[in-house]
């Protein structure tokens, strides 16, 4: 069956003495040992009164304990809801009200967030995940695990919910996506096939576990490979772990990749074990991939693209494979790759008709890894999931070789004077200015043109460049109607945990439409 609990049982039966986890203090936890603790923790959840289908929330940094807890949910049928610890207490309270968890497991880093008036109503359901409160909470991981008996395995259906994740909030209030066992396992098989994942692979998890990108580890679990987690990743700790643990497979957001390269941290490192280095979650410039690739003697950079709703990967651009098959100057290197096996893609116009090859429109997808609805959002679900297809909200094009390029988010496209302006195109040009390190472009109301292009920039140095010089720079590279009418420099752009600019915050700040 395509369920995550069957994957755990298979790992215990066939890979009992293989390492399941490497810890930062040098320990190895084998699959047999891990599954024993998972079954006992599942028993603790049952003792707390949880039943199959019930939900439990997690507010914590990445850790082996959090992985064990999520697996315990698979084991006895409850559904984990990992929550973004970077959200405001009000936002966390909204997710708790929406998901109604039976209990909330809280890690040390989240304790200050949880001890706020907005979350007081949930304090009686809180459990200390890391034994870090000295008994201040009624229950803790160790106290519940100690007397627990192994739980019986709950045979979940393939279409039963496996995990509840909330979309990143880049458009405002997040939506709950209940990914089924079929969704997650299918994507694990798809990714495993695309990257030739085996039981010898060791994955370093950098993406936070509340983000769908962490599900890239499913491919490793299915193959009986190993996992390692970074609780609070820094560029230095990431590179140290790559080398010391002989990591073969990892995924990082482009923000960390950029910092690693800017500080020269990959030079003079033994990365011969690293064969798959994925970056994604936000736009990854080709120059960044090329520079990182130069440090990989035995591996390849991979640009992964997907969404929470797709469990998460839809397409992959395998750098070395594309160079070999298409040539080192191929435009496909700037794409997000081809669809994974079993994923169907279409590009539609505003009337839901397929556009010609190479033309832009909205990307719609279907496949066994694609969710079917949002939690308790019937109207939004009806507009996003239609006739078996998921309307992603991404504007893109597909070339004659099947490579997908993402132009922009549909909601981020600006219509000024009747012309379509893709914010991602303008941002890419602005980032080329030698005195600009980052850029975000939004549309703001304009009496004459309907919308005007507004750019929010981060200076590369301590002093911001002359605004007219930036405008002149852009005018030499893009059409006049795409030039920002207003520019403002800020210290930093608001971003999600994976480095995606939170444009909803910028729109609220600058009065955008």
CSV table of C-alpha atoms in Angstrom, one decimal:
chain,number,residue,atom,x,y,z
A,1,UNK,CA,0.0,0.0,0.0
A,2,UNK,CA,1.0,3.6,-0.6
A,3,UNK,CA,1.1,4.6,3.0
A,4,UNK,CA,3.8,6.1,5.2
A,5,UNK,CA,3.3,3.6,8.0
A,6,UNK,CA,3.9,0.8,5.5
A,7,UNK,CA,7.1,2.5,4.6
A,8,UNK,CA,8.2,2.5,8.3
A,9,UNK,CA,7.3,-1.1,8.7
A,10,UNK,CA,9.2,-2.0,5.6
A,11,UNK,CA,12.3,-0.1,6.9
A,12,UNK,CA,12.1,-2.0,10.2
A,13,UNK,CA,11.8,-5.3,8.4
A,14,UNK,CA,14.4,-4.9,5.6
A,15,UNK,CA,16.7,-2.2,6.9
A,16,UNK,CA,16.7,-2.9,10.6
A,17,UNK,CA,20.4,-2.4,11.1
A,18,UNK,CA,20.9,0.5,8.7
A,19,UNK,CA,21.3,4.0,10.2
A,20,UNK,CA,18.0,5.9,10.0
A,21,UNK,CA,19.4,9.0,11.7
A,22,UNK,CA,22.7,10.7,12.3
A,23,UNK,CA,22.8,13.1,15.2
A,24,UNK,CA,25.0,16.1,15.6
A,25,UNK,CA,26.6,14.5,18.6
A,26,UNK,CA,27.8,11.6,16.5
A,27,UNK,CA,25.2,9.0,17.3
A,28,UNK,CA,23.6,6.6,14.8
A,29,UNK,CA,20.0,5.6,15.3
A,30,UNK,CA,19.1,2.4,13.4
A,31,UNK,CA,15.8,1.8,11.7
A,32,UNK,CA,14.9,-0.9,14.2
A,33,UNK,CA,15.6,1.3,17.2
A,34,UNK,CA,13.8,4.2,15.6
A,35,UNK,CA,10.6,2.2,14.8
A,36,UNK,CA,10.6,0.8,18.4
A,37,UNK,CA,10.5,4.3,19.8
A,38,UNK,CA,7.9,5.4,17.2
A,39,UNK,CA,5.6,2.6,18.2
A,40,UNK,CA,5.9,3.5,21.9
A,41,UNK,CA,5.4,7.2,21.2
A,42,UNK,CA,2.3,6.2,19.2
A,43,UNK,CA,1.2,4.3,22.3
A,44,UNK,CA,1.7,7.5,24.3
A,45,UNK,CA,-0.5,9.4,21.8
A,46,UNK,CA,-3.2,6.7,22.2
A,47,UNK,CA,-2.9,7.0,26.0
A,48,UNK,CA,-3.5,10.8,25.7
A,49,UNK,CA,-6.8,9.9,24.0
A,50,UNK,CA,-5.9,10.5,20.4
A,51,UNK,CA,-7.7,8.5,17.8
A,52,UNK,CA,-7.1,7.9,14.1
A,53,UNK,CA,-7.9,11.1,12.2
A,54,UNK,CA,-7.3,13.3,15.2
A,55,UNK,CA,-4.7,16.1,14.8
A,56,UNK,CA,-1.8,17.2,16.9
A,57,UNK,CA,0.2,20.4,16.4
A,58,UNK,CA,4.0,20.9,16.6
A,59,UNK,CA,5.8,24.2,17.3
A,60,UNK,CA,9.5,23.4,17.3
A,61,UNK,CA,12.8,23.6,15.5
A,62,UNK,CA,13.9,20.6,13.4
A,63,UNK,CA,14.9,17.6,15.5
A,64,UNK,CA,15.0,13.8,15.6
A,65,UNK,CA,12.2,14.0,18.2
A,66,UNK,CA,10.0,15.9,15.9
A,67,UNK,CA,10.6,13.4,13.2
A,68,UNK,CA,9.8,10.6,15.6
A,69,UNK,CA,6.6,12.3,16.7
A,70,UNK,CA,5.4,12.8,13.1
A,71,UNK,CA,6.2,9.1,12.4
A,72,UNK,CA,4.2,8.2,15.6
A,73,UNK,CA,1.2,9.9,14.1
A,74,UNK,CA,1.6,7.8,10.9
A,75,UNK,CA,1.8,4.7,13.1
A,76,UNK,CA,-1.4,5.2,15.0
A,77,UNK,CA,-3.4,7.2,12.5
A,78,UNK,CA,-3.3,10.7,13.9
A,79,UNK,CA,-2.3,13.7,11.7
A,80,UNK,CA,0.7,15.9,12.6
A,81,UNK,CA,0.3,19.7,12.0
A,82,UNK,CA,3.8,21.3,12.1
A,83,UNK,CA,3.4,25.1,12.4
A,84,UNK,CA,5.7,27.8,11.3
A,85,UNK,CA,7.5,29.1,14.5
A,86,UNK,CA,8.2,32.4,12.7
A,87,UNK,CA,4.5,33.4,12.6
A,88,UNK,CA,3.0,35.9,15.0
A,89,UNK,CA,1.1,34.5,18.0
A,90,UNK,CA,-2.2,35.7,16.4
A,91,UNK,CA,-1.4,33.8,13.2
A,92,UNK,CA,-0.5,30.7,15.2
A,93,UNK,CA,-3.8,31.0,17.1
A,94,UNK,CA,-5.7,31.2,13.8
A,95,UNK,CA,-4.1,27.9,12.6
A,96,UNK,CA,-4.8,26.2,15.9
A,97,UNK,CA,-8.4,27.4,15.8
A,98,UNK,CA,-8.6,26.1,12.2
A,99,UNK,CA,-7.0,22.7,12.8
A,100,UNK,CA,-8.3,22.0,16.3
A,101,UNK,CA,-5.4,19.8,17.5
A,102,UNK,CA,-5.9,17.5,20.4
A,103,UNK,CA,-2.5,18.5,21.8
A,104,UNK,CA,0.4,20.8,20.9
A,105,UNK,CA,4.0,19.8,21.2
A,106,UNK,CA,6.2,22.8,22.0
A,107,UNK,CA,10.0,23.0,21.5
A,108,UNK,CA,12.4,25.2,23.4
A,109,UNK,CA,12.7,27.8,20.7
A,110,UNK,CA,8.9,28.2,20.6
A,111,UNK,CA,8.3,28.6,24.3
A,112,UNK,CA,8.4,32.4,24.2
A,113,UNK,CA,5.9,32.4,21.4
A,114,UNK,CA,3.6,30.0,23.2
A,115,UNK,CA,3.7,32.1,26.4
A,116,UNK,CA,1.6,34.9,25.0
A,117,UNK,CA,-2.0,36.0,25.6
A,118,UNK,CA,-3.1,35.0,22.1
A,119,UNK,CA,-2.2,31.4,22.9
A,120,UNK,CA,-3.3,31.2,26.5
A,121,UNK,CA,-6.5,29.3,25.5
A,122,UNK,CA,-4.3,26.4,24.3
A,123,UNK,CA,-1.9,26.2,27.3
A,124,UNK,CA,-3.7,23.1,28.8
A,125,UNK,CA,-3.0,21.1,25.6
A,126,UNK,CA,0.7,22.0,25.5
A,127,UNK,CA,3.4,19.2,25.8
A,128,UNK,CA,7.1,19.9,26.3
A,129,UNK,CA,8.7,18.2,23.3
A,130,UNK,CA,12.3,18.7,24.4
A,131,UNK,CA,12.0,18.4,28.2
A,132,UNK,CA,13.2,22.0,28.4
A,133,UNK,CA,10.7,23.6,30.8
A,134,UNK,CA,11.8,21.9,34.0
A,135,UNK,CA,8.3,20.5,34.6
A,136,UNK,CA,6.5,23.8,33.9
A,137,UNK,CA,4.2,22.0,31.5
A,138,UNK,CA,2.0,19.2,32.7
A,139,UNK,CA,3.4,16.7,30.2
A,140,UNK,CA,6.7,16.1,28.4
A,141,UNK,CA,8.1,13.8,25.7
A,142,UNK,CA,10.2,11.8,28.2
A,143,UNK,CA,7.5,11.5,30.8
A,144,UNK,CA,4.9,10.3,28.3
A,145,UNK,CA,7.3,7.9,26.6
A,146,UNK,CA,8.6,6.2,29.7
A,147,UNK,CA,5.5,4.2,30.7
A,148,UNK,CA,4.1,3.9,27.1
A,149,UNK,CA,3.4,0.5,25.5
A,150,UNK,CA,3.8,0.0,21.8
A,151,UNK,CA,0.7,0.9,19.8
A,152,UNK,CA,-0.8,-1.4,17.2
A,153,UNK,CA,-0.3,-0.2,13.7
A,154,UNK,CA,-3.3,1.6,12.2
A,155,UNK,CA,-3.8,0.6,8.6
A,156,UNK,CA,-4.6,3.9,7.1
A,157,UNK,CA,-6.2,4.1,3.7
A,158,UNK,CA,-4.1,5.5,0.9
A,159,UNK,CA,-6.4,8.5,0.6
A,160,UNK,CA,-6.4,9.2,4.4
A,161,UNK,CA,-4.7,12.4,5.5
A,162,UNK,CA,-1.1,11.8,6.5
A,163,UNK,CA,0.0,15.4,7.4
A,164,UNK,CA,-1.6,18.8,7.6
A,165,UNK,CA,0.6,21.6,6.3
A,166,UNK,CA,-0.3,25.3,6.0
A,167,UNK,CA,0.6,27.3,2.9
A,168,UNK,CA,3.4,29.8,3.6
A,169,UNK,CA,1.3,32.9,4.1
A,170,UNK,CA,2.8,34.7,1.1
A,171,UNK,CA,-0.7,35.7,0.1
A,172,UNK,CA,-2.0,36.5,3.6
A,173,UNK,CA,-3.7,33.9,5.9
A,174,UNK,CA,-2.4,30.4,5.2
A,175,UNK,CA,-4.6,27.6,4.0
A,176,UNK,CA,-4.5,24.1,5.4
A,177,UNK,CA,-3.5,21.4,2.9
A,178,UNK,CA,-4.2,17.8,4.1
A,179,UNK,CA,-1.8,15.7,2.1
A,180,UNK,CA,-2.8,12.1,1.9
A,181,UNK,CA,-0.6,9.1,2.2
A,182,UNK,CA,-0.9,8.5,-1.5
A,183,UNK,CA,0.2,12.1,-2.2
A,184,UNK,CA,3.3,12.0,0.0
A,185,UNK,CA,4.4,8.4,-0.9
A,186,UNK,CA,3.8,9.0,-4.6
A,187,UNK,CA,6.1,12.1,-4.6
A,188,UNK,CA,8.7,10.2,-2.6
A,189,UNK,CA,8.7,7.5,-5.4
A,190,UNK,CA,8.8,10.2,-8.1
A,191,UNK,CA,11.7,12.0,-6.5
A,192,UNK,CA,13.5,8.8,-5.8
A,193,UNK,CA,13.2,7.7,-9.4
A,194,UNK,CA,14.3,11.1,-10.7
A,195,UNK,CA,17.4,11.3,-8.5
A,196,UNK,CA,18.2,7.5,-8.2
A,197,UNK,CA,17.9,7.6,-4.4
A,198,UNK,CA,19.2,4.4,-2.7
A,199,UNK,CA,19.6,3.1,0.8
A,200,UNK,CA,23.1,4.4,0.8
A,201,UNK,CA,22.0,8.0,0.6
A,202,UNK,CA,22.3,10.3,3.6
A,203,UNK,CA,20.1,13.4,3.5
A,204,UNK,CA,20.8,16.6,5.4
A,205,UNK,CA,17.5,18.3,6.2
A,206,UNK,CA,17.8,22.1,6.3
A,207,UNK,CA,14.3,23.2,5.3
A,208,UNK,CA,12.1,23.6,8.4
A,209,UNK,CA,9.8,20.6,9.1
A,210,UNK,CA,6.7,22.8,8.9
A,211,UNK,CA,7.6,23.4,5.2
A,212,UNK,CA,6.6,20.9,2.5
A,213,UNK,CA,10.2,20.9,1.2
A,214,UNK,CA,11.1,18.7,4.2
A,215,UNK,CA,9.0,16.0,2.5
A,216,UNK,CA,11.8,15.5,0.0
A,217,UNK,CA,13.1,13.1,2.7
A,218,UNK,CA,10.3,10.7,1.9
A,219,UNK,CA,12.4,9.3,-1.0
A,220,UNK,CA,15.2,8.5,1.4
A,221,UNK,CA,12.9,6.8,3.9
A,222,UNK,CA,11.3,4.6,1.1
A,223,UNK,CA,14.8,3.5,0.1
A,224,UNK,CA,16.0,2.8,3.7
A,225,UNK,CA,18.5,5.6,3.7
A,226,UNK,CA,19.5,8.0,6.5
A,227,UNK,CA,18.5,11.4,7.7
A,228,UNK,CA,20.2,14.2,9.7
A,229,UNK,CA,18.7,17.5,10.9
A,230,UNK,CA,20.0,21.0,11.5
A,231,UNK,CA,17.9,22.7,14.1
A,232,UNK,CA,19.1,26.2,13.4
A,233,UNK,CA,21.1,26.1,10.2
A,234,UNK,CA,23.7,28.6,9.4
A,235,UNK,CA,25.9,28.7,6.3
A,236,UNK,CA,28.8,27.4,8.5
A,237,UNK,CA,26.9,24.6,10.3
A,238,UNK,CA,25.4,23.5,7.0
A,239,UNK,CA,28.8,23.1,5.2
A,240,UNK,CA,30.4,21.5,8.3
A,241,UNK,CA,27.6,18.9,8.4
A,242,UNK,CA,27.9,18.2,4.6
A,243,UNK,CA,31.6,17.3,5.1
A,244,UNK,CA,31.6,15.6,8.5
A,245,UNK,CA,28.6,13.4,7.9
A,246,UNK,CA,29.5,12.6,4.3
A,247,UNK,CA,26.1,13.8,3.2
A,248,UNK,CA,25.0,12.6,-0.3
A,249,UNK,CA,21.7,14.4,-0.7
A,250,UNK,CA,20.5,17.8,0.6
A,251,UNK,CA,18.1,20.7,-0.2
A,252,UNK,CA,18.6,24.3,0.8
A,253,UNK,CA,16.8,27.5,0.1
A,254,UNK,CA,18.6,29.9,-2.3
A,255,UNK,CA,19.2,32.4,0.6
A,256,UNK,CA,21.5,29.9,2.4
A,257,UNK,CA,23.1,28.8,-0.9
A,258,UNK,CA,23.9,32.4,-1.7
A,259,UNK,CA,25.4,33.0,1.7
A,260,UNK,CA,27.5,29.8,1.5
A,261,UNK,CA,28.9,30.9,-1.9
A,262,UNK,CA,29.4,34.6,-0.9
A,263,UNK,CA,31.6,33.5,2.0
A,264,UNK,CA,33.5,31.0,0.0
A,265,UNK,CA,32.5,28.2,2.4
A,266,UNK,CA,32.6,25.4,-0.2
A,267,UNK,CA,36.2,25.8,-1.2
A,268,UNK,CA,38.8,23.4,0.4
A,269,UNK,CA,36.0,21.1,1.6
A,270,UNK,CA,35.7,17.4,1.0
A,271,UNK,CA,32.3,17.2,-0.7
A,272,UNK,CA,33.1,14.1,-2.8
A,273,UNK,CA,30.2,12.2,-1.1
A,274,UNK,CA,27.6,14.9,-2.2
A,275,UNK,CA,25.8,13.8,-5.3
A,276,UNK,CA,22.5,15.7,-5.2
A,277,UNK,CA,22.4,19.3,-4.1
A,278,UNK,CA,18.9,20.7,-4.5
A,279,UNK,CA,17.9,24.4,-4.2
A,280,UNK,CA,14.4,25.6,-4.4
A,281,UNK,CA,11.5,27.1,-2.5
A,282,UNK,CA,12.2,30.5,-4.2
A,283,UNK,CA,13.7,31.7,-7.4
A,284,UNK,CA,17.2,30.3,-8.0
A,285,UNK,CA,19.3,32.4,-10.4
A,286,UNK,CA,21.3,30.3,-13.0
A,287,UNK,CA,24.5,32.1,-11.9
A,288,UNK,CA,24.0,30.7,-8.4
A,289,UNK,CA,23.6,27.1,-9.7
A,290,UNK,CA,26.6,27.4,-12.0
A,291,UNK,CA,28.8,28.7,-9.2
A,292,UNK,CA,27.7,26.0,-6.8
A,293,UNK,CA,28.2,23.3,-9.5
A,294,UNK,CA,31.8,24.3,-9.8
A,295,UNK,CA,32.5,22.9,-6.3
A,296,UNK,CA,30.8,19.5,-6.9
A,297,UNK,CA,33.3,17.0,-8.3
A,298,UNK,CA,30.9,14.0,-8.1
A,299,UNK,CA,27.5,15.6,-7.9
A,300,UNK,CA,24.9,17.8,-9.5
A,301,UNK,CA,23.0,20.9,-8.6
A,302,UNK,CA,19.2,20.4,-9.0
A,303,UNK,CA,16.6,23.1,-9.2
A,304,UNK,CA,13.4,21.8,-7.7
A,305,UNK,CA,10.0,23.4,-8.2
A,306,UNK,CA,6.7,22.6,-6.5
A,307,UNK,CA,4.1,23.7,-4.0
A,308,UNK,CA,2.7,22.6,-0.7
A,309,UNK,CA,-0.3,21.3,-2.6
A,310,UNK,CA,1.9,19.0,-4.7
A,311,UNK,CA,3.7,17.1,-1.8
A,312,UNK,CA,5.8,19.1,-2.9
A,313,UNK,CA,7.8,18.5,-6.1
A,314,UNK,CA,6.4,18.9,-9.6
A,315,UNK,CA,9.5,19.4,-11.7
A,316,UNK,CA,13.3,19.1,-11.5
A,317,UNK,CA,16.1,20.6,-13.5
A,318,UNK,CA,19.2,18.3,-13.1
A,319,UNK,CA,22.1,20.6,-14.0
A,320,UNK,CA,24.6,18.0,-15.2
A,321,UNK,CA,22.0,15.9,-17.1
A,322,UNK,CA,20.7,19.0,-18.9
A,323,UNK,CA,24.3,20.1,-19.8
A,324,UNK,CA,25.0,16.6,-21.2
A,325,UNK,CA,21.7,16.3,-23.2
A,326,UNK,CA,21.0,19.9,-24.2
A,327,UNK,CA,24.4,21.5,-24.1
A,328,UNK,CA,26.0,23.9,-21.5
A,329,UNK,CA,24.5,27.0,-23.1
A,330,UNK,CA,20.9,25.6,-23.2
A,331,UNK,CA,18.1,27.8,-22.2
A,332,UNK,CA,16.7,24.8,-20.3
A,333,UNK,CA,19.3,25.5,-17.6
A,334,UNK,CA,17.3,28.6,-16.6
A,335,UNK,CA,14.1,26.5,-16.4
A,336,UNK,CA,12.7,24.6,-13.5
A,337,UNK,CA,13.0,21.4,-15.5
A,338,UNK,CA,10.6,18.7,-16.7
A,339,UNK,CA,7.7,17.2,-14.8
A,340,UNK,CA,8.3,14.2,-12.6
A,341,UNK,CA,7.0,10.8,-13.7
A,342,UNK,CA,3.2,10.7,-13.4
A,343,UNK,CA,2.8,14.5,-13.3
A,344,UNK,CA,0.7,16.1,-16.1
A,345,UNK,CA,1.1,19.8,-16.9
A,346,UNK,CA,-0.7,22.3,-19.0
A,347,UNK,CA,-0.5,26.0,-19.7
A,348,UNK,CA,-3.9,27.7,-20.0
A,349,UNK,CA,-5.1,31.1,-21.0
A,350,UNK,CA,-7.8,33.1,-19.2
A,351,UNK,CA,-10.5,31.0,-20.9
A,352,UNK,CA,-9.0,27.7,-19.8
A,353,UNK,CA,-7.7,26.9,-23.3
A,354,UNK,CA,-4.2,25.5,-23.9
A,355,UNK,CA,-1.8,28.0,-25.2
A,356,UNK,CA,0.7,27.3,-28.0
A,357,UNK,CA,4.2,25.9,-27.1
A,358,UNK,CA,6.4,28.6,-25.7
A,359,UNK,CA,3.6,31.1,-24.8
A,360,UNK,CA,2.7,32.0,-21.3
A,361,UNK,CA,-0.4,31.2,-19.3
A,362,UNK,CA,-1.4,29.7,-16.0
A,363,UNK,CA,0.3,26.4,-15.0
A,364,UNK,CA,-2.2,23.7,-14.1
A,365,UNK,CA,-1.2,20.2,-13.0
A,366,UNK,CA,-2.5,16.8,-11.9
A,367,UNK,CA,-0.9,13.6,-10.6
A,368,UNK,CA,-1.0,11.2,-7.7
A,369,UNK,CA,1.1,13.7,-5.6
A,370,UNK,CA,-1.4,16.5,-6.0
A,371,UNK,CA,-3.9,17.4,-3.2
A,372,UNK,CA,-7.6,17.7,-3.9
A,373,UNK,CA,-8.8,20.5,-1.6
A,374,UNK,CA,-8.0,23.0,1.1
A,375,UNK,CA,-9.2,22.3,4.7
A,376,UNK,CA,-12.6,23.8,5.3
A,377,UNK,CA,-12.3,26.3,2.4
A,378,UNK,CA,-14.9,25.1,-0.1
A,379,UNK,CA,-15.0,28.3,-2.2
A,380,UNK,CA,-11.2,28.6,-2.6
A,381,UNK,CA,-11.0,24.8,-3.2
A,382,UNK,CA,-13.6,25.1,-6.0
A,383,UNK,CA,-11.6,27.7,-7.8
A,384,UNK,CA,-8.2,26.0,-7.4
A,385,UNK,CA,-9.1,22.4,-7.9
A,386,UNK,CA,-11.2,21.9,-11.1
A,387,UNK,CA,-12.0,18.8,-13.1
A,388,UNK,CA,-9.1,16.9,-11.7
A,389,UNK,CA,-6.6,19.7,-12.2
A,390,UNK,CA,-4.9,22.0,-9.7
A,391,UNK,CA,-4.6,25.6,-10.8
A,392,UNK,CA,-1.3,26.7,-9.3
A,393,UNK,CA,-1.5,30.4,-9.7
A,394,UNK,CA,1.9,30.4,-11.4
A,395,UNK,CA,2.4,32.0,-14.8
A,396,UNK,CA,4.7,30.0,-17.0
A,397,UNK,CA,5.5,28.5,-20.4
A,398,UNK,CA,6.6,25.0,-21.7
A,399,UNK,CA,9.1,24.8,-24.5
A,400,UNK,CA,9.2,22.2,-27.3
A,401,UNK,CA,11.4,19.9,-25.2
A,402,UNK,CA,9.0,19.9,-22.3
A,403,UNK,CA,11.0,22.2,-20.0
A,404,UNK,CA,8.9,24.4,-17.8
A,405,UNK,CA,9.8,28.1,-17.1
A,406,UNK,CA,8.0,30.0,-14.3
A,407,UNK,CA,7.6,33.7,-15.3
A,408,UNK,CA,5.7,35.0,-12.2
A,409,UNK,CA,2.9,34.3,-9.7
A,410,UNK,CA,-0.4,35.2,-11.3
A,411,UNK,CA,-1.2,37.5,-8.3
A,412,UNK,CA,2.1,39.2,-8.7
A,413,UNK,CA,1.6,40.2,-12.4
A,414,UNK,CA,1.1,44.0,-12.7
A,415,UNK,CA,-1.2,45.4,-15.3
A,416,UNK,CA,-0.2,49.0,-16.1
A,417,UNK,CA,-1.8,50.9,-18.9
A,418,UNK,CA,-3.1,47.7,-20.3
A,419,UNK,CA,0.3,46.1,-20.4
A,420,UNK,CA,1.3,42.9,-18.5
A,421,UNK,CA,4.4,43.4,-16.4
A,422,UNK,CA,5.9,40.3,-14.8
A,423,UNK,CA,7.5,41.3,-11.5
A,424,UNK,CA,10.0,38.5,-11.6
A,425,UNK,CA,11.5,39.9,-14.9
A,426,UNK,CA,11.9,43.4,-13.4
A,427,UNK,CA,13.4,42.0,-10.2
A,428,UNK,CA,16.0,40.0,-12.1
A,429,UNK,CA,17.1,43.2,-14.0
A,430,UNK,CA,17.2,45.3,-10.8
A,431,UNK,CA,19.4,42.6,-9.1
A,432,UNK,CA,21.9,42.9,-11.9
A,433,UNK,CA,22.7,46.5,-10.8
A,434,UNK,CA,26.1,46.4,-9.0
A,435,UNK,CA,24.8,48.4,-6.1
A,436,UNK,CA,21.6,46.4,-5.5
A,437,UNK,CA,21.7,43.1,-3.7
A,438,UNK,CA,17.9,42.3,-3.7
A,439,UNK,CA,14.7,43.5,-5.2
A,440,UNK,CA,11.0,43.0,-4.9
A,441,UNK,CA,8.4,44.5,-7.3
A,442,UNK,CA,4.7,45.1,-6.6
A,443,UNK,CA,1.9,47.0,-8.2
A,444,UNK,CA,0.4,50.0,-6.5
A,445,UNK,CA,-2.8,51.9,-7.4
A,446,UNK,CA,-2.4,54.6,-10.0
A,447,UNK,CA,-5.1,57.0,-11.2
A,448,UNK,CA,-3.8,57.1,-14.8
A,449,UNK,CA,-2.5,53.6,-15.5
A,450,UNK,CA,-4.6,51.5,-13.0
A,451,UNK,CA,-1.4,50.1,-11.5
A,452,UNK,CA,2.1,51.5,-11.3
A,453,UNK,CA,5.3,49.5,-10.9
A,454,UNK,CA,6.8,49.9,-7.4
A,455,UNK,CA,10.3,48.5,-6.5
A,456,UNK,CA,11.6,47.8,-3.0
A,457,UNK,CA,15.3,47.4,-3.0
A,458,UNK,CA,18.2,46.4,-0.7
A,459,UNK,CA,21.5,48.1,-1.3
A,460,UNK,CA,24.6,46.0,-1.8
A,461,UNK,CA,26.7,48.4,0.3
A,462,UNK,CA,26.1,50.6,3.3
A,463,UNK,CA,25.0,53.5,1.1
A,464,UNK,CA,22.1,53.3,-1.3
A,465,UNK,CA,22.8,54.2,-4.9
A,466,UNK,CA,21.3,57.1,-6.7
A,467,UNK,CA,17.7,56.2,-7.6
A,468,UNK,CA,18.0,57.7,-11.1
A,469,UNK,CA,21.0,55.6,-11.8
A,470,UNK,CA,19.0,52.5,-11.0
A,471,UNK,CA,16.2,53.7,-13.3
A,472,UNK,CA,18.6,54.4,-16.1
A,473,UNK,CA,20.2,51.0,-15.6
A,474,UNK,CA,16.8,49.3,-15.9
A,475,UNK,CA,15.8,51.4,-18.9
A,476,UNK,CA,18.7,50.0,-20.9
A,477,UNK,CA,17.5,46.4,-20.3
A,478,UNK,CA,13.7,46.4,-20.3
A,479,UNK,CA,10.8,48.3,-21.9
A,480,UNK,CA,9.8,51.6,-20.6
A,481,UNK,CA,6.4,50.5,-19.3
A,482,UNK,CA,8.2,48.0,-17.0
A,483,UNK,CA,10.4,50.6,-15.4
A,484,UNK,CA,9.4,51.2,-11.7
A,485,UNK,CA,7.8,54.6,-11.3
A,486,UNK,CA,8.7,54.5,-7.6
A,487,UNK,CA,11.7,53.0,-5.8
A,488,UNK,CA,12.5,52.7,-2.1
A,489,UNK,CA,15.5,51.2,-0.4
A,490,UNK,CA,15.1,49.2,2.8
A,491,UNK,CA,17.5,47.3,5.1
A,492,UNK,CA,15.9,43.9,4.2
A,493,UNK,CA,12.9,42.4,2.5
A,494,UNK,CA,10.4,40.3,4.5
A,495,UNK,CA,10.9,36.7,3.6
A,496,UNK,CA,9.5,33.2,4.4
A,497,UNK,CA,11.6,30.5,6.0
A,498,UNK,CA,12.7,29.4,2.5
A,499,UNK,CA,13.6,32.8,1.4
A,500,UNK,CA,10.5,33.7,-0.6
A,501,UNK,CA,9.6,37.4,-0.4
A,502,UNK,CA,6.4,38.0,1.5
A,503,UNK,CA,4.8,40.3,-1.0
A,504,UNK,CA,1.5,40.5,1.0
A,505,UNK,CA,3.5,42.4,3.7
A,506,UNK,CA,4.9,44.8,1.1
A,507,UNK,CA,1.5,45.4,-0.4
A,508,UNK,CA,0.1,46.2,3.0
A,509,UNK,CA,3.1,48.4,3.8
A,510,UNK,CA,3.0,50.4,0.6
A,511,UNK,CA,-0.8,50.5,0.0
A,512,UNK,CA,-0.8,48.2,-3.0
A,513,UNK,CA,-4.0,47.1,-4.6
